[in-house]
PDB file of C-alpha atoms in Angstrom:
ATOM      1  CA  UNK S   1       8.088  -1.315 -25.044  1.00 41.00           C
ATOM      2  CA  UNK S   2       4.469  -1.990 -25.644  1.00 49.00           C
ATOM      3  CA  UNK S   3       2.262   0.454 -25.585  1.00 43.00           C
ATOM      4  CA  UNK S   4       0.522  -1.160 -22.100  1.00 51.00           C
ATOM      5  CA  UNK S   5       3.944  -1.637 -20.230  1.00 53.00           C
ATOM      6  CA  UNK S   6       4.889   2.011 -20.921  1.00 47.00           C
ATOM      7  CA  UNK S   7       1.234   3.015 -20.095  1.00 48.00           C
ATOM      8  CA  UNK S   8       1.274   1.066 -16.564  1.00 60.00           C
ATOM      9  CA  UNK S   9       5.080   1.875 -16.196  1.00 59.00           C
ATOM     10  CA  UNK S  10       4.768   5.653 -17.130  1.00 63.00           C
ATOM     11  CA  UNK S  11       2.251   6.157 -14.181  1.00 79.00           C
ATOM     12  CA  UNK S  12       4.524   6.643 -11.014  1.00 82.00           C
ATOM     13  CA  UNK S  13       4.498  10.502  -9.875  1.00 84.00           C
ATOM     14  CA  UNK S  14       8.493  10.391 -10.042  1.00 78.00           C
ATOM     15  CA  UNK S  15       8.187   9.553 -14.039  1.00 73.00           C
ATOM     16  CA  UNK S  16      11.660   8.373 -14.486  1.00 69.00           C
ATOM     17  CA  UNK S  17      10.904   7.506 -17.437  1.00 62.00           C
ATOM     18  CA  UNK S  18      12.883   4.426 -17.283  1.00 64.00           C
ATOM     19  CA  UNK S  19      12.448   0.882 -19.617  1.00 66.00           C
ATOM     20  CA  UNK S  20      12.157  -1.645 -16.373  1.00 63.00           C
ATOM     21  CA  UNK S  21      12.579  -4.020 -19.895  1.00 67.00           C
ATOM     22  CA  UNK S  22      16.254  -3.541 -19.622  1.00 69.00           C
ATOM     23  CA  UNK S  23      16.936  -1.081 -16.330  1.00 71.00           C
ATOM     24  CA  UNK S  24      15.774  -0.259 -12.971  1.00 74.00           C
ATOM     25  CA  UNK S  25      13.724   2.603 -11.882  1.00 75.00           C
ATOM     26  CA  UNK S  26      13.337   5.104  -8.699  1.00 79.00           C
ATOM     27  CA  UNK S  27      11.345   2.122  -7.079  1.00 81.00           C
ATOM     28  CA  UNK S  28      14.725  -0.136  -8.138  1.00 80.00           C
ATOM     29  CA  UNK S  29      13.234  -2.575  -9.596  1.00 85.00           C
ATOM     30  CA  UNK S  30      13.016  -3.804 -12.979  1.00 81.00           C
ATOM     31  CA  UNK S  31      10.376  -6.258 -15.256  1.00 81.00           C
ATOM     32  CA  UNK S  32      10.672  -9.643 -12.643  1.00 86.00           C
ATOM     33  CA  UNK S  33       9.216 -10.227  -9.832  1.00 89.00           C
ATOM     34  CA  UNK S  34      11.246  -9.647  -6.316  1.00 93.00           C
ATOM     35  CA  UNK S  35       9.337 -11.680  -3.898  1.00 96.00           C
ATOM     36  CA  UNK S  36      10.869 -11.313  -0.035  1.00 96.00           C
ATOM     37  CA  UNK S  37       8.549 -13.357   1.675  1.00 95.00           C
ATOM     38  CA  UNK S  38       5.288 -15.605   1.242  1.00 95.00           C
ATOM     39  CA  UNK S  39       3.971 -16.792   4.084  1.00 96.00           C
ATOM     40  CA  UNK S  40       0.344 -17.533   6.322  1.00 97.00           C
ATOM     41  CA  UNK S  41       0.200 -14.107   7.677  1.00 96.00           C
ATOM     42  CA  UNK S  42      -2.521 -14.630  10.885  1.00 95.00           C
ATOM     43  CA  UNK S  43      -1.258 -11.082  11.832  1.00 91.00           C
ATOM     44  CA  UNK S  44      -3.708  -8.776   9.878  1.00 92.00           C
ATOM     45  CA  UNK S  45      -7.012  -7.792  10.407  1.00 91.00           C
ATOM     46  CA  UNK S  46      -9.065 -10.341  11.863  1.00 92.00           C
ATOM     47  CA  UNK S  47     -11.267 -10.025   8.499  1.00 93.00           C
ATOM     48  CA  UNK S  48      -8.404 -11.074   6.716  1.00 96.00           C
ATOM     49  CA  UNK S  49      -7.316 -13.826   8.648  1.00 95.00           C
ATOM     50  CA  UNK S  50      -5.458 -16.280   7.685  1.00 97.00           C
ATOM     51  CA  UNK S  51      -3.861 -14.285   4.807  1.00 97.00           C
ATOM     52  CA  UNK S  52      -1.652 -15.461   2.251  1.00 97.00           C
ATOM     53  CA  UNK S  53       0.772 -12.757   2.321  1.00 97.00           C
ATOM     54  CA  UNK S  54       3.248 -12.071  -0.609  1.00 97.00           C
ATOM     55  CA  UNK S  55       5.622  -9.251   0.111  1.00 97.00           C
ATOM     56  CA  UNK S  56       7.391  -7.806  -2.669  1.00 96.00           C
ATOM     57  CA  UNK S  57      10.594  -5.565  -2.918  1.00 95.00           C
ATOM     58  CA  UNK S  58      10.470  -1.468  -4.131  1.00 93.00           C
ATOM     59  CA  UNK S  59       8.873   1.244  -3.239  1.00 94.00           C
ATOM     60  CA  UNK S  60       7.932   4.821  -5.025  1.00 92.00           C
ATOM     61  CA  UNK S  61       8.038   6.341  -1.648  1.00 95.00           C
ATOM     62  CA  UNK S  62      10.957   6.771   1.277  1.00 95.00           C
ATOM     63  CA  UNK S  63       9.027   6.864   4.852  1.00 96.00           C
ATOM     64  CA  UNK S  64      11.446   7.206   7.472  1.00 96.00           C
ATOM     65  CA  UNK S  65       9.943   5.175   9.634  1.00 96.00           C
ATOM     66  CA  UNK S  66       9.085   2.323   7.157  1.00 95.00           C
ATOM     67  CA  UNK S  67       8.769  -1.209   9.030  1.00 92.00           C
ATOM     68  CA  UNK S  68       9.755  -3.129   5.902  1.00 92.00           C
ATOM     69  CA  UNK S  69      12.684  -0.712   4.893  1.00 92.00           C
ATOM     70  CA  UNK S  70      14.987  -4.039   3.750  1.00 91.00           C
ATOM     71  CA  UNK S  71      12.617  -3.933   0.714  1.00 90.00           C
ATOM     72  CA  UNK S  72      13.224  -0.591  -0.098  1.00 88.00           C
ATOM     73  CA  UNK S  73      16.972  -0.282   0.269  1.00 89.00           C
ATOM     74  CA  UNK S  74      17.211  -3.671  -1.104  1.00 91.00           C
ATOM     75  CA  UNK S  75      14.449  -4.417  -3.369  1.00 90.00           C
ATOM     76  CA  UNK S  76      16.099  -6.994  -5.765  1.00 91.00           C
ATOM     77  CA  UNK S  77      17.512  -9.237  -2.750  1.00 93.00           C
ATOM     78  CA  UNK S  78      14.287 -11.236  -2.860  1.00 92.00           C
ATOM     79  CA  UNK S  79      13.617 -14.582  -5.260  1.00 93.00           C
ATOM     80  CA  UNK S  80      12.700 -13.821  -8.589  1.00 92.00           C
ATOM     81  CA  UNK S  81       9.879 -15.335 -10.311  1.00 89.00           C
ATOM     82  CA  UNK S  82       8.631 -15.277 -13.388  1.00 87.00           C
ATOM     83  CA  UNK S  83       4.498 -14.903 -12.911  1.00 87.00           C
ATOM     84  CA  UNK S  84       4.468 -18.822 -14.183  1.00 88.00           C
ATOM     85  CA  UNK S  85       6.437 -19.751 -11.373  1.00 90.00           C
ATOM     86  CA  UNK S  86       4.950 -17.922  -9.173  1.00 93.00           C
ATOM     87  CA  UNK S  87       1.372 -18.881  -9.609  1.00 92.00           C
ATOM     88  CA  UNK S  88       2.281 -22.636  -7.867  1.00 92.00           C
ATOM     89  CA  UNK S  89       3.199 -20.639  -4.768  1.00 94.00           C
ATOM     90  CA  UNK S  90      -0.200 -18.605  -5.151  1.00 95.00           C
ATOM     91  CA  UNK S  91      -1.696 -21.547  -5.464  1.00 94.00           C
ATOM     92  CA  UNK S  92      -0.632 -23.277  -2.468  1.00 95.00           C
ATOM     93  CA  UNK S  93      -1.150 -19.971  -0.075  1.00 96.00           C
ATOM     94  CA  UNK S  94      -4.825 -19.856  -1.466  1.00 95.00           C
ATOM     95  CA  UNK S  95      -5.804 -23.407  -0.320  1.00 95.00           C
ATOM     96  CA  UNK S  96      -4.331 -22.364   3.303  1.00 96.00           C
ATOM     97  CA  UNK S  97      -6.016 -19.085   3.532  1.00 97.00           C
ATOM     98  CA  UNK S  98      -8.876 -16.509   3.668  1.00 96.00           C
ATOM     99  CA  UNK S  99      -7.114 -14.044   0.599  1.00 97.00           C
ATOM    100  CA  UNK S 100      -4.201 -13.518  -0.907  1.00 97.00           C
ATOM    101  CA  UNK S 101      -2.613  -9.912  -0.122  1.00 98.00           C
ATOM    102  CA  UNK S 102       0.173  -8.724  -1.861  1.00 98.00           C
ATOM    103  CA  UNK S 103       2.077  -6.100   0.094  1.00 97.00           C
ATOM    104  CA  UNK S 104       5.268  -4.184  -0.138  1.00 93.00           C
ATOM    105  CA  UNK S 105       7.129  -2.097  -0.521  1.00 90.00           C
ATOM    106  CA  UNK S 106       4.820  -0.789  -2.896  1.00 95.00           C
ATOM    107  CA  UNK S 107       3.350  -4.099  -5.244  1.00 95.00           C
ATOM    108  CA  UNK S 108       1.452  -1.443  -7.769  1.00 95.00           C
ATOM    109  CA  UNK S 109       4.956  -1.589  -8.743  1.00 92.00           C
ATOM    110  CA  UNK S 110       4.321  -4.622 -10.211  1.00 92.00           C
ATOM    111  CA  UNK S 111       1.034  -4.646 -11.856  1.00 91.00           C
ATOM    112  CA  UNK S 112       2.061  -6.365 -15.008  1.00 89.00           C
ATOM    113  CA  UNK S 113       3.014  -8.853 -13.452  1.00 90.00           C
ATOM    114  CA  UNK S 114       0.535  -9.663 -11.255  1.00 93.00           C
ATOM    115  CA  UNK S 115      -1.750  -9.506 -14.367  1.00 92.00           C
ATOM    116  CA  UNK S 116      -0.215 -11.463 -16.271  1.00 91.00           C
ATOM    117  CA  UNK S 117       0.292 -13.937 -12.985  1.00 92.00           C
ATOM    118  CA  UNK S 118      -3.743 -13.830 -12.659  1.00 91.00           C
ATOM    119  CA  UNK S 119      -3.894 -14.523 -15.922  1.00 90.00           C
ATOM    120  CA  UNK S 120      -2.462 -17.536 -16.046  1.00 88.00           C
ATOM    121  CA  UNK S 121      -3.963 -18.858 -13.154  1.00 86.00           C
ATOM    122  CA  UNK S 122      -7.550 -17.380 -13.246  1.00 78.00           C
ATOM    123  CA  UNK S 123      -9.320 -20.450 -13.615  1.00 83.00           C
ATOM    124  CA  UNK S 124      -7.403 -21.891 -10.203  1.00 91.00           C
ATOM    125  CA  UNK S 125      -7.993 -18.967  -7.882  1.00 91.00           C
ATOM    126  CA  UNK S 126     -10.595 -18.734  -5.409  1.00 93.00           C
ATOM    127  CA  UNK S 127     -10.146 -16.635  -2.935  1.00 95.00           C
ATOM    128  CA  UNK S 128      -9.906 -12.848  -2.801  1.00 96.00           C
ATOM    129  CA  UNK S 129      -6.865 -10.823  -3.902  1.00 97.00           C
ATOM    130  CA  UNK S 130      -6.131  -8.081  -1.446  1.00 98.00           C
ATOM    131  CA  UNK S 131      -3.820  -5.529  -2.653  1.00 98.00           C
ATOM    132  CA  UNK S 132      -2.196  -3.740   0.036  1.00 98.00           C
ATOM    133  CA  UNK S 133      -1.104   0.446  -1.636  1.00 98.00           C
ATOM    134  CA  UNK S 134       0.280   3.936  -0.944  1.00 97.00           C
ATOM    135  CA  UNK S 135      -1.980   4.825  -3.897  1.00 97.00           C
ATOM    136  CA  UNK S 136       0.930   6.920  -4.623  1.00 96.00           C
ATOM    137  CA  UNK S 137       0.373   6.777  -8.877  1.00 94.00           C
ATOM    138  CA  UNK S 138      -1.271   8.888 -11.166  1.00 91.00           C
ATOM    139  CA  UNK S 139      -5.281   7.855 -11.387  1.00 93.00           C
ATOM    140  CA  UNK S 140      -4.744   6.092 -14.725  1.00 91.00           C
ATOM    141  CA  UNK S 141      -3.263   2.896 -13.337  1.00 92.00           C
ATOM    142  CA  UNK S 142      -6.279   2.712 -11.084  1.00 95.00           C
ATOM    143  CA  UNK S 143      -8.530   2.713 -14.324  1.00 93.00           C
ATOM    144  CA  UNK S 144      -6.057   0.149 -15.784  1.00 91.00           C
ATOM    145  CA  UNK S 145      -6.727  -2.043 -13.064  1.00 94.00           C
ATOM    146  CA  UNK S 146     -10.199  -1.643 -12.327  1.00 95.00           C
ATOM    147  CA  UNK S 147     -11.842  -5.280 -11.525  1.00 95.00           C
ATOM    148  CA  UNK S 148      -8.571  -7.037 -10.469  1.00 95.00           C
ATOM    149  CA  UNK S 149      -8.842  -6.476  -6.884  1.00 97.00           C
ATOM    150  CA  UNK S 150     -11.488  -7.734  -4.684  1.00 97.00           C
ATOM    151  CA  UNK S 151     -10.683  -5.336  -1.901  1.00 98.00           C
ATOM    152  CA  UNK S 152      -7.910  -2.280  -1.963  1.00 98.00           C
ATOM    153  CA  UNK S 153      -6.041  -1.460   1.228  1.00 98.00           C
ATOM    154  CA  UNK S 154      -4.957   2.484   0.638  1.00 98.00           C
ATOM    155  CA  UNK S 155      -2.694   4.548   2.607  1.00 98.00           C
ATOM    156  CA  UNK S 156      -3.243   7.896   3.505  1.00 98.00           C
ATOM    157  CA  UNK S 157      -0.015   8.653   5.388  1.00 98.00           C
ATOM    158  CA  UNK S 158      -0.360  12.466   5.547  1.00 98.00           C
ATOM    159  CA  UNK S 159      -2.672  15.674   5.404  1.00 98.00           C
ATOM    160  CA  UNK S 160       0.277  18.124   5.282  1.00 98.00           C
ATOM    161  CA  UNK S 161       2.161  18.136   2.214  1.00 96.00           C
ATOM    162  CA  UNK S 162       5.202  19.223   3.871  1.00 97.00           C
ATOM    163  CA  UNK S 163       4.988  16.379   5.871  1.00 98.00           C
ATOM    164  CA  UNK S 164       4.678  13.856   3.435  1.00 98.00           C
ATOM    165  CA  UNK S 165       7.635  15.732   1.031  1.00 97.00           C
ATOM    166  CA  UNK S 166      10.264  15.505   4.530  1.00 97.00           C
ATOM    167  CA  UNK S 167       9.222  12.021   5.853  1.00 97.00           C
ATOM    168  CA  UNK S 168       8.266   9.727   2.827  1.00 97.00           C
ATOM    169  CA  UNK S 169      10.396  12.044   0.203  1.00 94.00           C
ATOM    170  CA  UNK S 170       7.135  12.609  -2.352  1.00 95.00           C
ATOM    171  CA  UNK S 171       6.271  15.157  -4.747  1.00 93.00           C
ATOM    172  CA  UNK S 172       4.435  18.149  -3.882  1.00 93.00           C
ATOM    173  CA  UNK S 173       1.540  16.250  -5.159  1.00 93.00           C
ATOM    174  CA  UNK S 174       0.778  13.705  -2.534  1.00 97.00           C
ATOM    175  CA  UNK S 175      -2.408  14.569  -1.118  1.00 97.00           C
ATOM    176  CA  UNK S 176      -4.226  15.792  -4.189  1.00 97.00           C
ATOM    177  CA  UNK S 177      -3.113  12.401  -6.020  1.00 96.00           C
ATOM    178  CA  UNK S 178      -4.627  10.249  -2.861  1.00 98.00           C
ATOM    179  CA  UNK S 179      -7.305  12.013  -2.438  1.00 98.00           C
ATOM    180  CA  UNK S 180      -8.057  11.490  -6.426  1.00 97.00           C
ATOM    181  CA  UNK S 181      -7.187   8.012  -6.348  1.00 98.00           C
ATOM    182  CA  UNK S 182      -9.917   7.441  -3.930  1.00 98.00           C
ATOM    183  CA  UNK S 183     -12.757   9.047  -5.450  1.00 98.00           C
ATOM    184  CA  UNK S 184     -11.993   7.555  -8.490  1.00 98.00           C
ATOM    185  CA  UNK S 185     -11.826   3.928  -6.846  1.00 98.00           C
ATOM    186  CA  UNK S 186     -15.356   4.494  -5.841  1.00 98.00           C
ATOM    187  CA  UNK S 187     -16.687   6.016  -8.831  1.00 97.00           C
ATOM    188  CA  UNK S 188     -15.241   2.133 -10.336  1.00 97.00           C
ATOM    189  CA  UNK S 189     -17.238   0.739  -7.644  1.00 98.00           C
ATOM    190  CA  UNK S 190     -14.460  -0.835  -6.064  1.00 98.00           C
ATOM    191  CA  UNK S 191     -14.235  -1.571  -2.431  1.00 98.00           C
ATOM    192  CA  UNK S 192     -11.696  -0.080  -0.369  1.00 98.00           C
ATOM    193  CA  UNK S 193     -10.401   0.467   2.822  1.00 97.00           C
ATOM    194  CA  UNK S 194      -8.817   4.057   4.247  1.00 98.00           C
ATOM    195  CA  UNK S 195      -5.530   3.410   5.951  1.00 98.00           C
ATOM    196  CA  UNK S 196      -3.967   5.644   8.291  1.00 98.00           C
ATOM    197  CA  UNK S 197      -1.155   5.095  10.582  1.00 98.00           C
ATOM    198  CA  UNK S 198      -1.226   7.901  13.539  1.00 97.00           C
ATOM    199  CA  UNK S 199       2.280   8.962  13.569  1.00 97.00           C
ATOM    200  CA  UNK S 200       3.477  10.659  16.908  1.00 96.00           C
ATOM    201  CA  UNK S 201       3.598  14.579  17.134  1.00 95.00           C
ATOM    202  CA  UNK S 202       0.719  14.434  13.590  1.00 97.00           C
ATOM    203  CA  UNK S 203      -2.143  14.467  14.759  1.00 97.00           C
ATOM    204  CA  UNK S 204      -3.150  18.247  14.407  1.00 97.00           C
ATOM    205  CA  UNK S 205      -1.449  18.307  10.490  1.00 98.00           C
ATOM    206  CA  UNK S 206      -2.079  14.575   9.782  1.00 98.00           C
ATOM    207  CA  UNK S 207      -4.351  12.250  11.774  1.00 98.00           C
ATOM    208  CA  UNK S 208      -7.574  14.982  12.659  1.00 97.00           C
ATOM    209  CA  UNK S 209      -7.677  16.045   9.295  1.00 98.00           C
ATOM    210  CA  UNK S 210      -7.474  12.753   7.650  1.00 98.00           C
ATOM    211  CA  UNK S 211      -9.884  11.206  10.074  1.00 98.00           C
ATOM    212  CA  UNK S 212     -12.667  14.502   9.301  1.00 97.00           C
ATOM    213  CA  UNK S 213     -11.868  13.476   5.109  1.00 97.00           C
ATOM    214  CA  UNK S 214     -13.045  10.354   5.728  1.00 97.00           C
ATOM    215  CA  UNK S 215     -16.034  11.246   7.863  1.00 96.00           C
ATOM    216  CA  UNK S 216     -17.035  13.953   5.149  1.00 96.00           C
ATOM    217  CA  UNK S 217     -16.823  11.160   2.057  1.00 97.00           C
ATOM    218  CA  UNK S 218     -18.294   8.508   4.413  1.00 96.00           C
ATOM    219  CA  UNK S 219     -15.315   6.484   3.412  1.00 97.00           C
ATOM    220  CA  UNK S 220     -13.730   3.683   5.338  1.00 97.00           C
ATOM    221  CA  UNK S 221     -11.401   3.860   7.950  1.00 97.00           C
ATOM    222  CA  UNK S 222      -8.803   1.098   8.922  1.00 97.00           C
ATOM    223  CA  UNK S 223      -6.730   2.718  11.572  1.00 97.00           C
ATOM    224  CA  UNK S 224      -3.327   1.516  12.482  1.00 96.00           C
ATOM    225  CA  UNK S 225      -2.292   1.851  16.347  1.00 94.00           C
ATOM    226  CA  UNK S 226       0.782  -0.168  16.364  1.00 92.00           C
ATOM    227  CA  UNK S 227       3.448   2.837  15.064  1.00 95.00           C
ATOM    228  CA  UNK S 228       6.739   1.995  16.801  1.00 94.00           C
ATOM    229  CA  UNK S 229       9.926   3.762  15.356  1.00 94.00           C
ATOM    230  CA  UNK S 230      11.805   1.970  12.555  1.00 93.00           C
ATOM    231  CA  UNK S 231      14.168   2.586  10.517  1.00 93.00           C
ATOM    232  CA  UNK S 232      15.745   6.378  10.428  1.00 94.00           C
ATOM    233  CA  UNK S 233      12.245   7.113  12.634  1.00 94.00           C
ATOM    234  CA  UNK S 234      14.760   5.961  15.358  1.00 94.00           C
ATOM    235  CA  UNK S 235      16.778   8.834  15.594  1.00 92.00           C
ATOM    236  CA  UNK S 236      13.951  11.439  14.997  1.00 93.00           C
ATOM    237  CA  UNK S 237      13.368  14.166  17.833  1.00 90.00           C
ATOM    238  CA  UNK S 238       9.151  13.790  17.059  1.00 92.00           C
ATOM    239  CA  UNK S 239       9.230  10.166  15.304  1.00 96.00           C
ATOM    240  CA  UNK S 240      11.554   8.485  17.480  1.00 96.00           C
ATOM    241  CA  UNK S 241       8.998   7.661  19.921  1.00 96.00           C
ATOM    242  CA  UNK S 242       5.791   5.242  20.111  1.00 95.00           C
ATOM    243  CA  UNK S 243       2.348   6.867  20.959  1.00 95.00           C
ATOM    244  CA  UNK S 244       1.486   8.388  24.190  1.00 93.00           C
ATOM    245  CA  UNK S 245      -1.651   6.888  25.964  1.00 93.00           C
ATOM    246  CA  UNK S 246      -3.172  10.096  26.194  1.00 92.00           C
ATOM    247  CA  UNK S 247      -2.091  10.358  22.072  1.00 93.00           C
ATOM    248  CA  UNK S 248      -3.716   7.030  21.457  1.00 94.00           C
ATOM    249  CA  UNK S 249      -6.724   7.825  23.285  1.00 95.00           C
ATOM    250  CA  UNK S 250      -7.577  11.081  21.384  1.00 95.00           C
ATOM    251  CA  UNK S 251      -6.896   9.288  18.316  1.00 96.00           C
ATOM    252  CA  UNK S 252      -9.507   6.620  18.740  1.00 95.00           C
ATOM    253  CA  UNK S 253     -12.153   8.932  20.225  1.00 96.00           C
ATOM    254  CA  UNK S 254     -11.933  10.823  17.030  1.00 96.00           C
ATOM    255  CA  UNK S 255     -12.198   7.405  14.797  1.00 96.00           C
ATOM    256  CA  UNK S 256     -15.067   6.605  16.319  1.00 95.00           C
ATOM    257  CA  UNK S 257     -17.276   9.640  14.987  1.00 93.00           C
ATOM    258  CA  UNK S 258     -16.943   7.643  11.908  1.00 94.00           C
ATOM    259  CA  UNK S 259     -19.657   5.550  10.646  1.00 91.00           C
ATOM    260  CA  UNK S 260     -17.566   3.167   9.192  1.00 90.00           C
ATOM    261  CA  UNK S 261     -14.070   2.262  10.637  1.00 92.00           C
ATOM    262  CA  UNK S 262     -11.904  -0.765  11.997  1.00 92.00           C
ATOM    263  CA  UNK S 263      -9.331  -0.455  14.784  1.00 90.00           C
ATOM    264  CA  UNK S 264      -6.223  -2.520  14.661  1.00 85.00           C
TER     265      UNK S 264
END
C-alpha cells in the first residue's frame, strides 16, 4: 500500500489493520465504491433541499437502531463504481440539486475514493459537497481532508460511554474522539453542523448533556426528532419505542437555549 491509503485506511478506532487493496475490513468493505442508492433526496433539511444524495454501504459503528442497517449488514450489495464512473452520476445529481451529500453507512469509509472521484471531476462540480459522519476516526483523517467538504454533518450519538459501547458497539473511546474531532474541525475553519438524534429513555446520560456541550462551545446544533425504532431497536425494553410528547417537548425546550440550532 501507499503510504496515503494506509495513512487514511489506518485511521478507524477499530484498527484492523486490514489492506482494503485485497480484503475487507470491520466496516466490510474493501478499495471500490458500494453505492446503494443515488437519488433527489427533497427529504433533508430544508437548507439542503433538493439534495443529491449518494448513500454508500459500511459502517465502523453497529447502532441498534440504525435506519439504514441493509448497508451495514450488507455493505457490498450495492453497484460498484470505480470514482470514473461514478463522477457521470455526480454529475447529473449536481445539475438537479442544491449539494451533493454523501451519506451512509459511514462514507469517511471511503475517502480515497471520493478524492480521487473529486479529482477527476473538479473542474465540473458546482455545487457543495455535504458529507454526512459519525466522526467516529482518529483526528488525523480530519486533517487529511481538510478543504474537501463545504459543510460536515457530525453525529454525536451519545454522552455516556457505556451507552455508546452497548448500542452502537464502539470503543471506550467514543466521546473523547468526537468531541476531538470537533474542535479540531473548527480550529481548520471548517463549517459544521452538531447532530444529535434524542433517543428514548437518554436524555439525562445523552441528549441534556450533549445539548449543554454544544451551548458551552457555541457550536451548532441540528437536532433530529424523527427517532422511530429500527432495526434490533425493535425489540429493546427502552429503544423499542418512539418519543413521548412530553419527551419531545423537554427536548426542544432545552435546544432552544442554544444560540445556534436547527430543528428537524
Amino acid at each position: 500500500m501507499s503510504l496515503l491509503v494506509a495513512h487514511v485506511w489506518g485511521q478507524c478506532p477499530h484498527t484492523c489493520a486490514t489492506n482494503r487493496l485485497t480484503n475487507f475490513g470491520f466496516c466490510g468493505v474493501d478499495a471500490k465504491f458500494y453505492v446503494h442508492s443515488l437519488f433527489i433526496s427533497i427529504f433533508e433539511p430544508d437548507f439542503l433541499n433538493p439534495a443529491g444524495a449518494v448513500y454508500l454501504g459500511g459502517c465502523n459503528m453497529r447502532c441498534s437502531f440504525c435506519q439504514n442497517y441493509e448497508l451495514i449488514e450488507k455493505p457490498r450489495d450495492g453497484k460498484t463504481f470505480s470514482p470514473e464512473e461514478l463522477t457521470k452520476y455526480i454529475l447529473y445529481l449536481q445539475d438537479r440539486s442544491k449539494c451533493i451529500e454523501w451519506i451512509g453507512g459511514e462514507p469517511l469509509l471511503y475517502s480515497l475514493q471520493i478524492l480521487e472521484l473529486l479529482r477527476v471531476c473538479k473542474q465540473r462540480l458546482n455545487v457543495p459537497q455535504v458529507i454526512s459522519t459519525n466522526l467516529y476516526f482518529n483526528p488525523l483523517l480530519l486533517e487529511v481532508l481538510s478543504g474537501v467538504f463545504d459543510l460536515w454533518l457530525c453525529d454525536f450519538k451519545f454522552w455516556n460511554e457505556d451507552c455508546a459501547i452497548k448500542i452502537a458497539s464502539v470503543n471506550p473511546d467514543y466521546r473523547f474522539l468526537i468531541e476531538m474531532n470537533l474542535r479540531l474541525l473548527q480550529e481548520l475553519n471548517e463549517d459544521f453542523l452538531v447532530v444529535h438524534l434524542p433517543l428514548p429513555s437518554h436524555y439525562d446520560c445523552c441528549t441534556e448533556p450533549i445539548i449543554n456541550f454544544c451551548r458551552e462551545n457555541e457550536y451548532p446544533l441540528l437536532l433530529l426528532t424523527q427517532y422511530r425504532p429500527e432495526y434490533k431497536a425493535r425489540n429493546n425494553s427502552k429503544l423499542g419505542r418512539s418519543l413521548g410528547a412530553e419527551e419531545l417537548s423537554r427536548i426542544i425546550s432545552k435546544t432552544r437555549e442554544l444560540s445556534y440550532y436547527v430543528i428537524y
